[in-house]
Coordinates of C-alpha atoms in Angstrom, one line a residue:
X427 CA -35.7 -11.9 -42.1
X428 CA -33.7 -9.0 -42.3
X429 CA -29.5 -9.8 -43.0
X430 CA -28.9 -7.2 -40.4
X431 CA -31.1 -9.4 -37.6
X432 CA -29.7 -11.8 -39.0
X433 CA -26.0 -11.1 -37.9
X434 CA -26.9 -9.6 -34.6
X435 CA -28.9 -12.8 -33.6
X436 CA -25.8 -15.1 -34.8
X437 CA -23.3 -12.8 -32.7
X438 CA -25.7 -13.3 -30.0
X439 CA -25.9 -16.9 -29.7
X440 CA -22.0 -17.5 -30.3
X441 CA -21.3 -15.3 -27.3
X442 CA -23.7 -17.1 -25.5
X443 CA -22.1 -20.5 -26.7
X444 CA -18.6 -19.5 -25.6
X445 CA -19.8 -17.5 -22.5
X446 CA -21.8 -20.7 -21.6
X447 CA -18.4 -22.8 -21.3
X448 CA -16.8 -20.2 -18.9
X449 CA -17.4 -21.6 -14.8
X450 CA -18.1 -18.9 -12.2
X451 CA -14.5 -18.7 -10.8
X452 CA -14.3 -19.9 -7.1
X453 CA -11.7 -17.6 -5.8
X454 CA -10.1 -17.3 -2.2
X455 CA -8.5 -13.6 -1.0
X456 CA -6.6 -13.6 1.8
X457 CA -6.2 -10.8 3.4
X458 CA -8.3 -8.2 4.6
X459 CA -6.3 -4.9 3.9
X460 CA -6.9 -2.4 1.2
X461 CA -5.0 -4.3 -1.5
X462 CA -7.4 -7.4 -0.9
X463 CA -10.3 -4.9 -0.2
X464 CA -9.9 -3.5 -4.0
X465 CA -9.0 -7.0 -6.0
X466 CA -12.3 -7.8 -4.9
X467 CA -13.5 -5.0 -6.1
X468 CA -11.9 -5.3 -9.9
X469 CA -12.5 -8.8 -9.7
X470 CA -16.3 -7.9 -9.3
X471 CA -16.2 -5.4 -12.1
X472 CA -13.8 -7.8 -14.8
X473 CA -16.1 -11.2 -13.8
X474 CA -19.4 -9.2 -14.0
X475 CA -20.4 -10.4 -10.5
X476 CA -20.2 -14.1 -12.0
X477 CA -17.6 -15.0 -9.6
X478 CA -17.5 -16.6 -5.6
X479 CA -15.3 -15.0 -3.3
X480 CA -14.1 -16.3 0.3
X481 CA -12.4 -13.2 1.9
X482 CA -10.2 -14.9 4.7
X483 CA -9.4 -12.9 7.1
X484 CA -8.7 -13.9 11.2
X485 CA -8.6 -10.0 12.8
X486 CA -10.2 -6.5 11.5
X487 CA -10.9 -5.8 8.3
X488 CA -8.6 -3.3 7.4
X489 CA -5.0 -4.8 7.5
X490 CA -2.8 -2.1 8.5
X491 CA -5.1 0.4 8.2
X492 CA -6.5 1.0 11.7
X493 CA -7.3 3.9 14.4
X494 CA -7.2 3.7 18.1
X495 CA -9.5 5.3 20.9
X496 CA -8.6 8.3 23.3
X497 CA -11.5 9.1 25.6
X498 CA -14.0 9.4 23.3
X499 CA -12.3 9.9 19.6
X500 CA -10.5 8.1 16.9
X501 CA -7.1 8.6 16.0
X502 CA -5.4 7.3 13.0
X503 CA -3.1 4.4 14.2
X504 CA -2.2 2.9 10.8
X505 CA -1.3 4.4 7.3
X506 CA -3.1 7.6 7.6
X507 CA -2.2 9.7 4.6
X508 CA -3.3 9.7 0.7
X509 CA -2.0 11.5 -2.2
X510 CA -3.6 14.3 -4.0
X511 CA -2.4 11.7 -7.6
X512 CA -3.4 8.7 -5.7
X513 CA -6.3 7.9 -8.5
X514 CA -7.7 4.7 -7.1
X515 CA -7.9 5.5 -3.4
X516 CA -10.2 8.6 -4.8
X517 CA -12.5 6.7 -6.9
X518 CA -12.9 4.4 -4.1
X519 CA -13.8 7.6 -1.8
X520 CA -16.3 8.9 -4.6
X521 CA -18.2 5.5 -5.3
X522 CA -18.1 4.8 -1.5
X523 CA -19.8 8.3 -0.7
X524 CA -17.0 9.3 1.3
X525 CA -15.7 12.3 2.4
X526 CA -12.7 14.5 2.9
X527 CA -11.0 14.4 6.2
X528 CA -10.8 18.6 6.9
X529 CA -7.1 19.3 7.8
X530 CA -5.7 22.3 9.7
X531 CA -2.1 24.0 8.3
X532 CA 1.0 22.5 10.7
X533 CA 4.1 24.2 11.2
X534 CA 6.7 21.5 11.5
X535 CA 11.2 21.3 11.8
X536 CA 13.8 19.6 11.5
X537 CA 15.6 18.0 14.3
X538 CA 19.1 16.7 14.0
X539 CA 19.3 15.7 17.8
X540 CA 20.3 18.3 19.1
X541 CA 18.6 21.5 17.7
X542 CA 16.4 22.5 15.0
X543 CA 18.2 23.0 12.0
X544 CA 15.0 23.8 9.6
X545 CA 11.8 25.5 10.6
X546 CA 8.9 26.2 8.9
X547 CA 7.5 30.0 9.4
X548 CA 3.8 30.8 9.8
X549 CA 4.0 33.0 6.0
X550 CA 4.8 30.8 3.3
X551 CA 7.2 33.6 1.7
X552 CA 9.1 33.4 4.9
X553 CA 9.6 29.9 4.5
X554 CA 10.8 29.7 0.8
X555 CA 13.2 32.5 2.0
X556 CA 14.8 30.5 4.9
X557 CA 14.6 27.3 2.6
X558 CA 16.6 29.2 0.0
X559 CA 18.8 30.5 2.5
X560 CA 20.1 27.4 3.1
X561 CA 19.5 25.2 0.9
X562 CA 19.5 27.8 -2.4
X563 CA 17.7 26.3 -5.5
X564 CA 18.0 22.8 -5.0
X565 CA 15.2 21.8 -3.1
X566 CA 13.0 23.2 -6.4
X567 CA 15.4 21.5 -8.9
X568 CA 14.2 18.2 -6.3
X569 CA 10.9 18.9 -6.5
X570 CA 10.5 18.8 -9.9
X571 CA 12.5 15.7 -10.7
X572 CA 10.8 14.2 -7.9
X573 CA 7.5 15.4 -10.2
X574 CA 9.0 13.5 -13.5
X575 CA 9.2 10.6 -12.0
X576 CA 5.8 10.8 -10.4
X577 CA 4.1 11.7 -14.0
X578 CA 5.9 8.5 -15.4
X579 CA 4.6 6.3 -12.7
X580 CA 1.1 8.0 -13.6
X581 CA 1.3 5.9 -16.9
X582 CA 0.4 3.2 -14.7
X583 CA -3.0 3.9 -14.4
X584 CA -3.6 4.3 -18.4
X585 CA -2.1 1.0 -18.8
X586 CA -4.4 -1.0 -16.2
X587 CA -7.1 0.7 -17.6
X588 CA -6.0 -0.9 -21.1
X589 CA -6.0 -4.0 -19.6
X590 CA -2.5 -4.6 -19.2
X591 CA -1.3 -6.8 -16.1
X592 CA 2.1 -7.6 -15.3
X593 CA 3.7 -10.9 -13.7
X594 CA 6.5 -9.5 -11.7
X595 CA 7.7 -6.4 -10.3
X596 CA 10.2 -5.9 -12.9
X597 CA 7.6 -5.6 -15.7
X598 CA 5.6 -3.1 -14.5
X599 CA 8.1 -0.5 -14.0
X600 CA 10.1 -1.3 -17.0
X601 CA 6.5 -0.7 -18.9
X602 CA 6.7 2.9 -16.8
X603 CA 10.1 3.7 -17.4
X604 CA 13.0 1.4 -18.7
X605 CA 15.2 3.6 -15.6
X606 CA 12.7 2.6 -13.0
X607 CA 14.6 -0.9 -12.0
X608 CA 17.5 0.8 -11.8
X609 CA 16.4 3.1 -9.1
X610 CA 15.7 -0.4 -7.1
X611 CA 19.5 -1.0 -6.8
X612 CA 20.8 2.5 -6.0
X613 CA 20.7 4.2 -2.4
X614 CA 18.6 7.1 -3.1
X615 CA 21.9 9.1 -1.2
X616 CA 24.2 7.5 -3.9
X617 CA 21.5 8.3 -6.9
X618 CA 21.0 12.4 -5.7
X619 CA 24.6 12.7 -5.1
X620 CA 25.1 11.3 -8.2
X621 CA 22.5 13.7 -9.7
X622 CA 24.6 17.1 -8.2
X623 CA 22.9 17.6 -5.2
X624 CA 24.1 18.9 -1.8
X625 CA 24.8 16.2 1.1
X626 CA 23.6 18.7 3.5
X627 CA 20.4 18.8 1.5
X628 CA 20.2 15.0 1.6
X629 CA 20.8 14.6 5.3
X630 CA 18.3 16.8 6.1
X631 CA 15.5 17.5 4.0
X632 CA 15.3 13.6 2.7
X633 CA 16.3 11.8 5.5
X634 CA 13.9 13.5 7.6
X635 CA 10.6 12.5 6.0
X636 CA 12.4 9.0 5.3
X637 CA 12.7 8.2 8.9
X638 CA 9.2 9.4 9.6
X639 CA 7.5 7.0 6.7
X640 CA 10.1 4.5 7.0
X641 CA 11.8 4.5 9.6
X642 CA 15.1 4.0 7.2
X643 CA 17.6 6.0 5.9
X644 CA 19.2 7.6 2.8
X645 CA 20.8 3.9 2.7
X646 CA 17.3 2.4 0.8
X647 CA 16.8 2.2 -2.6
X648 CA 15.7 5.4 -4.9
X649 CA 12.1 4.6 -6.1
X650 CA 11.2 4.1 -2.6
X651 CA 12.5 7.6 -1.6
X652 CA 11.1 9.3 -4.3
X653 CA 7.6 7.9 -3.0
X654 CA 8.4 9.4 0.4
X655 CA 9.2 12.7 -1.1
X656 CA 6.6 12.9 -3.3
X657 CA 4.6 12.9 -0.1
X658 CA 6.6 15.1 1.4
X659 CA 5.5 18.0 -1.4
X660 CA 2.4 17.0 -2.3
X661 CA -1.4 17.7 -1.2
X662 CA -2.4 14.8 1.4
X663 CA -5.7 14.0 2.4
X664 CA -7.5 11.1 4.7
X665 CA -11.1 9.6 5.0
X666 CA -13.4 11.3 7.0
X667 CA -14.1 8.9 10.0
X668 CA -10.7 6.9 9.1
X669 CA -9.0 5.4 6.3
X670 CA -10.3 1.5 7.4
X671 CA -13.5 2.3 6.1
X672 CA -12.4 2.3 2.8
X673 CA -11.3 -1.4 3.0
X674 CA -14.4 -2.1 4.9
X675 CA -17.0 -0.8 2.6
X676 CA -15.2 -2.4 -0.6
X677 CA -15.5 -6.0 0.8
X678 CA -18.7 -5.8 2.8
X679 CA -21.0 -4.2 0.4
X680 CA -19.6 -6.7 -2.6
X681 CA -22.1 -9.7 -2.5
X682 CA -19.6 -11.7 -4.0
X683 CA -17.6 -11.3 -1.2
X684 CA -17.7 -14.3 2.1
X685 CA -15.5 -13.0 5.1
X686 CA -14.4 -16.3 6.3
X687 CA -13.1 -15.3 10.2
X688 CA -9.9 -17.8 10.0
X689 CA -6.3 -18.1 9.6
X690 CA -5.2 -19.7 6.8
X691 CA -2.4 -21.9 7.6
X692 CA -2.1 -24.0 4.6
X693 CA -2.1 -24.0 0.6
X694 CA -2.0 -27.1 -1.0
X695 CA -1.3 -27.4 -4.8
X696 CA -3.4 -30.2 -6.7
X697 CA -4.9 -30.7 -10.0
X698 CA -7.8 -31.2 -11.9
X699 CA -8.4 -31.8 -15.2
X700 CA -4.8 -31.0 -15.9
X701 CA -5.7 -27.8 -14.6
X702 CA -4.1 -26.7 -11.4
X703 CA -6.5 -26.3 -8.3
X704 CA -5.2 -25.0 -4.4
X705 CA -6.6 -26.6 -1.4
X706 CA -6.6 -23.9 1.6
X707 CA -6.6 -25.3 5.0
X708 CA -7.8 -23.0 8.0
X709 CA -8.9 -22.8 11.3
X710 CA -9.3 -20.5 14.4
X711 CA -6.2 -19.4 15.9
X712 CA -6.2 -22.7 18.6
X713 CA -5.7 -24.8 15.6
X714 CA -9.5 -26.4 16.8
X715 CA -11.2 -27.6 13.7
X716 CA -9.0 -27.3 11.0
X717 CA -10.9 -27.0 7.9
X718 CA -10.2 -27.0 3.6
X719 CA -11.4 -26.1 0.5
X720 CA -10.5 -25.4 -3.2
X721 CA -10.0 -23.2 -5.5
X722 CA -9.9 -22.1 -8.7
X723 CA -7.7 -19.0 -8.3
X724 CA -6.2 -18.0 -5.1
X725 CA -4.9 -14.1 -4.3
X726 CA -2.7 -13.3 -1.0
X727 CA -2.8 -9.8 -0.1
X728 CA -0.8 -10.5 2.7
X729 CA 3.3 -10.3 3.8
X730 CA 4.9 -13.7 3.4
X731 CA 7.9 -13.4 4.8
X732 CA 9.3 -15.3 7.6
X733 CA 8.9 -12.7 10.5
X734 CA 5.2 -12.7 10.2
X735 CA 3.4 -13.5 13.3
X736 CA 1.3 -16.3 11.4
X737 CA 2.4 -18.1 8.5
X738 CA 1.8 -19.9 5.8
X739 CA 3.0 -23.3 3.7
X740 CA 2.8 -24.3 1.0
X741 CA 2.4 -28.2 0.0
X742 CA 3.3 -30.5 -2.5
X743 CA 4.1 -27.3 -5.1
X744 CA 6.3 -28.3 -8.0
X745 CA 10.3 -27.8 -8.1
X746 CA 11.7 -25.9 -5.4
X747 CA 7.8 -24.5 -3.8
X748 CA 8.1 -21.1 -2.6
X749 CA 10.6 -18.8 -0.8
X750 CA 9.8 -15.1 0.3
X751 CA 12.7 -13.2 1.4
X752 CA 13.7 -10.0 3.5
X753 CA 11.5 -8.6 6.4
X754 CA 9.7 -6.0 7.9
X755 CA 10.3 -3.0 9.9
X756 CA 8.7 -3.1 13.5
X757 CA 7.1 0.6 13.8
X758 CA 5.8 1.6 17.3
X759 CA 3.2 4.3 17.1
X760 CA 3.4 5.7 20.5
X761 CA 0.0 8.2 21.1
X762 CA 0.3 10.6 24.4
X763 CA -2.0 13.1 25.8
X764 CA -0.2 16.1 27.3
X765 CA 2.3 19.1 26.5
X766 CA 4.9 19.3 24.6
X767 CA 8.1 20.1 25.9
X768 CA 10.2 22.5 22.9
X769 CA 13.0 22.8 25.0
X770 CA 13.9 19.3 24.4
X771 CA 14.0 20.1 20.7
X772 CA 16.0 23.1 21.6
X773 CA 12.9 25.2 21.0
X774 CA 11.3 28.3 22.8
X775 CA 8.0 27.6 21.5
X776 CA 5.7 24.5 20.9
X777 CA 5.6 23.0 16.9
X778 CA 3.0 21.0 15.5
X779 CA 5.6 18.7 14.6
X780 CA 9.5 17.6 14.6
X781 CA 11.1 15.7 12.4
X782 CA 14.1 13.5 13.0
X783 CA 17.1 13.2 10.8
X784 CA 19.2 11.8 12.8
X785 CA 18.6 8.0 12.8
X786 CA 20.0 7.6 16.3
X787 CA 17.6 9.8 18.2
X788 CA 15.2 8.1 20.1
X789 CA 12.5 9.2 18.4
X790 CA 12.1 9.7 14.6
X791 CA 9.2 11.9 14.6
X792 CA 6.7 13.9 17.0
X793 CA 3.2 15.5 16.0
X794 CA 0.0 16.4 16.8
X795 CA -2.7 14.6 15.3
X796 CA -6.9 15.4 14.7
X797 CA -9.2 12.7 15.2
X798 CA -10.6 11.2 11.9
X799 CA -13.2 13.4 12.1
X800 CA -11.1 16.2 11.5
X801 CA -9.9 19.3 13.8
X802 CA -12.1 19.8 17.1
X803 CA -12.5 22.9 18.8
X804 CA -11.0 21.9 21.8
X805 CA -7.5 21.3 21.1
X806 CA -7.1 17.3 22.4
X807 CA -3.6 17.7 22.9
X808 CA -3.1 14.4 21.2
X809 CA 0.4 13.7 19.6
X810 CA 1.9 10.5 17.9
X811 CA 5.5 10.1 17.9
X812 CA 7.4 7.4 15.6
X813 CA 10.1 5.3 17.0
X814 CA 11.8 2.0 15.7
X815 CA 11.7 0.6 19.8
X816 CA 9.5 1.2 22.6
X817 CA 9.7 4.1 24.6
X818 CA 10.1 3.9 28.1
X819 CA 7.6 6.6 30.6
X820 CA 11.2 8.6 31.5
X821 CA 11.7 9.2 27.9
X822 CA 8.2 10.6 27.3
X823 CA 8.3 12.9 30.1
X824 CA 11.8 14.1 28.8
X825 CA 9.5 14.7 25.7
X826 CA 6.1 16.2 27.3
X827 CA 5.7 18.9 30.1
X828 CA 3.1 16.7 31.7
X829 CA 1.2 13.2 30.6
X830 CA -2.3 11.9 31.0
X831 CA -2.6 9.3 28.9
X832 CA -0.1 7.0 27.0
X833 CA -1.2 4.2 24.1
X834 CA 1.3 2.5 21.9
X835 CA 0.2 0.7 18.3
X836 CA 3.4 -2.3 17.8
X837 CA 3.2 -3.2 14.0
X838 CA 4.8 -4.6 10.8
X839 CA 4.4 -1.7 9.1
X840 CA 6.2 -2.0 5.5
X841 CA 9.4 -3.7 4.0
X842 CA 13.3 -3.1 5.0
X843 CA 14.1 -1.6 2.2
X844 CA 17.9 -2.4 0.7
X845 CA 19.4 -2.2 -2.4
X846 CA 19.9 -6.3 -2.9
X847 CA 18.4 -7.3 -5.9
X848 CA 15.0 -9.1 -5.6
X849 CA 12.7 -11.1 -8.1
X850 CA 9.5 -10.4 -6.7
X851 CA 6.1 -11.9 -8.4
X852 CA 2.6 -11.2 -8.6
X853 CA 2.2 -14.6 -10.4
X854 CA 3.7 -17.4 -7.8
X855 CA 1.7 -20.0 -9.8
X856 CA -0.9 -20.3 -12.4
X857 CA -3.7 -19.4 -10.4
X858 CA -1.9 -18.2 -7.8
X859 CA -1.0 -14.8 -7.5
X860 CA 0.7 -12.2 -4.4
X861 CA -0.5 -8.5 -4.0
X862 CA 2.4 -7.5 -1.9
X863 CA 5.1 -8.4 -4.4
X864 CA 4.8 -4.1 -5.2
X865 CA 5.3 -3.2 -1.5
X866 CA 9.0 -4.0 -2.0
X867 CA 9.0 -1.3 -4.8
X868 CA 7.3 1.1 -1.9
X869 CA 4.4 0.7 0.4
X870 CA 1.5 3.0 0.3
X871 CA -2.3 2.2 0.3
X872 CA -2.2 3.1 -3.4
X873 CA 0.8 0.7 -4.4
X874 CA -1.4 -1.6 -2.7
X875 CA -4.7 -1.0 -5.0
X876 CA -2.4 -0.6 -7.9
X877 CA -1.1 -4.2 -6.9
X878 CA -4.5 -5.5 -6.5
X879 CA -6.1 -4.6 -10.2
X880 CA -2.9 -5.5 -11.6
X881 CA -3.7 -8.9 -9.9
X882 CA -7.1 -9.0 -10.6
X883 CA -6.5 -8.3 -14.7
X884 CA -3.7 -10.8 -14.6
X885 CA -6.3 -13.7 -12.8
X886 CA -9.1 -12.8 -15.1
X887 CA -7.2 -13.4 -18.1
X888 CA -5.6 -16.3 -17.4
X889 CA -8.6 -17.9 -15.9
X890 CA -10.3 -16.9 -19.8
X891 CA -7.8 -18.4 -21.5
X892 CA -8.0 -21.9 -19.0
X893 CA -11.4 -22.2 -20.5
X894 CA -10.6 -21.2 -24.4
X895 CA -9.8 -24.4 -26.4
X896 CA -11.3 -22.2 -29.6
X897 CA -8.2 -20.2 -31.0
X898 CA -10.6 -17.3 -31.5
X899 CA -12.0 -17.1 -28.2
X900 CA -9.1 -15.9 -26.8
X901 CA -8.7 -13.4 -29.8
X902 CA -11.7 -11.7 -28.2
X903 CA -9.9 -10.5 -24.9
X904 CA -6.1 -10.3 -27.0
X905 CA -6.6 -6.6 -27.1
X906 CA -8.0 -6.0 -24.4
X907 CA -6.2 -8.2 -21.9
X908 CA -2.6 -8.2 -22.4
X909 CA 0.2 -9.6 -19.8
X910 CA 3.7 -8.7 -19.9
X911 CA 6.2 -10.6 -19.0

């Protein structure tokens, strides 16, 4: 028999030897937003679809990615914008088949309150003119470090795709840029004044787009804000027929995938083997039925913090268990069919949209929105206005010439951002692992699929090396898996 057989055959059956002591992972994902909608996904792809996956989740899938109906369209009622960089969110539009939302050019200003104290001009030139008028070079010199720091967060995607996973928050953006922490415990007011630029330029033209993703001020942390403005400059785009569908068709075209329709209320840490294992009890909402069962790996793509609706405990974990601080900012989307009224604005003529930047205005943003189909030829007259508090019907028709229709969206939308220190893991436990961690660096349907493969790398490897007693089987994945700490 030929040597070179020979070899290949031997390489053969010792993968097969070692491969054959590795268990199909029984995993539990709870959640049912895009960051558990793409661990399952790079799950799927690291396990080879030798894996089990129970998806619970009690409401839509889709997490905070949702639309709402007027008459007879959709509108986007969750996150409802993308990236032109945002690499993952675009892969998962190409292998899904998906298509471009069409988009239709806005003219938008700046409201401090009381009048408009930036407005965009229908020519372009006009509007760097106006912008340089006021503002001279700076917004550019923004831009562009706005750009750096958006081309070293891009290294994240090299890294993943390396294989590299990361167990806290920390990590990660150390492994970007050794400055990137930093920018966690610095008001991104402090960090531009700090960086020579105008306080007019700050209250205005970052505030503004800061009130409208975050409802915060220039009083949050810098990485955040730069994540706002990068949106702010950028190319955006959105699914055609709604962002949820992205969520939806990751989990429910995976045939690893279970959607179990319960809440979760309980994780209980045991062992097995030495190994650790997590019991997960759940149930319908009426507590009726309370059921359990274990895993070898369990992933929560889901906000654990005390002001959640429904929560979770944990049981019987070792040391002090698990504490999950801060909160998160109550956004009402507030959707009303009618005229606007540009006089409250201190305008002659209508706008496609207003920003706030003034934090105590009622409202921190108005605009008119397509359906997720894209523009109709009928204008809908539909607009969506941003406020941190219900708006009552004499406010709105301070806002609108007339109203036909009013529909308001009440959610937990992201983190309240500060610039307290925080500690925030993606590994809570061996085995057990939190998605969300990344939102309190910024929230964004990206951070989230970032957070999800870094997730799934980081289970995949460590479930490996549970299984490896030979020294060289973990030498196999050393190069290609790597965790930092």
């Amino acid at each position: 028999m030929h040597p070179y057989f020979l070899a290949l055959l031997g390489s053969f059956l010792l993968k097969h030897a070692f491969s054959s002591k590795i268990p199909t992972p029984k995993i539990a994902v709870i959640g049912g937003g895009i960051g558990a909608a793409s661990t399952t996904h790079f799950l799927t792809e690291l396990f080879n679809n030798d894996l089990k996956i129970d998806l619970y989740e009690a409401n839509k899938i889709g997490g905070r990615l949702a639309t709402i109906k007027i008459d007879d369209n959709e509108y986007e009622a969750g996150g409802s914008i993308i990236h032109q960089e945002n690499k993952y969110m675009q892969e998962f539009l190409d292998l899904l088949g998906m298509e471009y939302r069409p988009t239709r050019e806005q003219k938008f200003g700046i409201w401090d309150g009381t009048e408009i104290v930036f407005q965009e001009s229908d020519s372009k030139i006009f509007t760097l003119i106006k912008l340089i008028y006021k503002y001279g070079i700076q917004p550019f010199r923004l831009d562009s470090y706005i750009g750096s720091i958006l081309a070293d967060f891009n290294k994240i995607y090299h890294l993943q795709n390396e294989g590299h996973s990361f167990v806290n928050v920390t990590s990660m953006l150390m492994a970007l840029n050794e400055k990137f922490p930093k920018l966690l415990q610095v008001s991104i007011k402090d960090h531009l004044l700090n960086l020579g630029y105008a306080e007019k330029l700050i209250d205005e033209l970052v505030k503004a787009p800061l009130l409208v993703d975050y409802g915060q001020t220039t009083s949050i942390h810098s990485f955040v804000s730069c994540v706002t403005l990068a949106a702010a400059v950028g190319n955006l785009w959105a699914v055609k027929g709604g962002n949820k569908k992205v969520p939806e068709h990751l989990i429910y075209r995976n045939v690893n995938v279970n959607v179990v329709s319960s809440y979760v209320k309980k994780i209980r840490y045991v062992t097995e083997n030495d190994f650790p294992i997590y019991e997960v009890q759940y149930s319908s909402e009426d507590n009726i039925n309370v059921m359990k069962s274990r895993y070898d790996i369990v992933i929560l793509a889901t906000p654990l913090t005390e002001d959640q609706k429904t929560r979770i405990t944990f049981e019987e974990f070792p040391a002090d268990g698990l504490t999950f601080l801060g909160e998160y900012q109550t956004t009402i989307a507030t959707f009303v069919k009618g005229d606007l009224n540009p006089s409250y604005f201190g305008l002659e003529e209508e706008l496609d949209s207003v920003l706030s930047c003034n934090p105590n205005t009622q409202i921190h943003s108005v605009g008119k929105v397509d359906t997720v189909e894209g523009p109709t030829k009928i204008d809908p007259k539909i607009w969506k206005i941003f406020s941190n508090a219900s708006l009552p019907l004499n406010v709105l028709h301070n806002i609108f010439l007339n109203i036909e229709e009013v529909k308001e969206v009440v959610w937990k939308a992201y983190p309240r951002y500060s610039t307290n220190v925080r500690l925030d893991k993606f590994k809570l436990y061996d085995g057990l692992y939190h998605i969300n961690a990344i939102e309190w660096v910024a929230s964004a349907m990206e951070m989230s699929a970032i957070g999800g493969r870094n997730v799934a790398i980081l289970a995949y490897h460590e479930f490996l090396q549970r299984f490896s007693n030979e020294p060289h089987r973990s030498d196999i994945h050393k190069d290609k898996y790597k965790v930092e700490l």
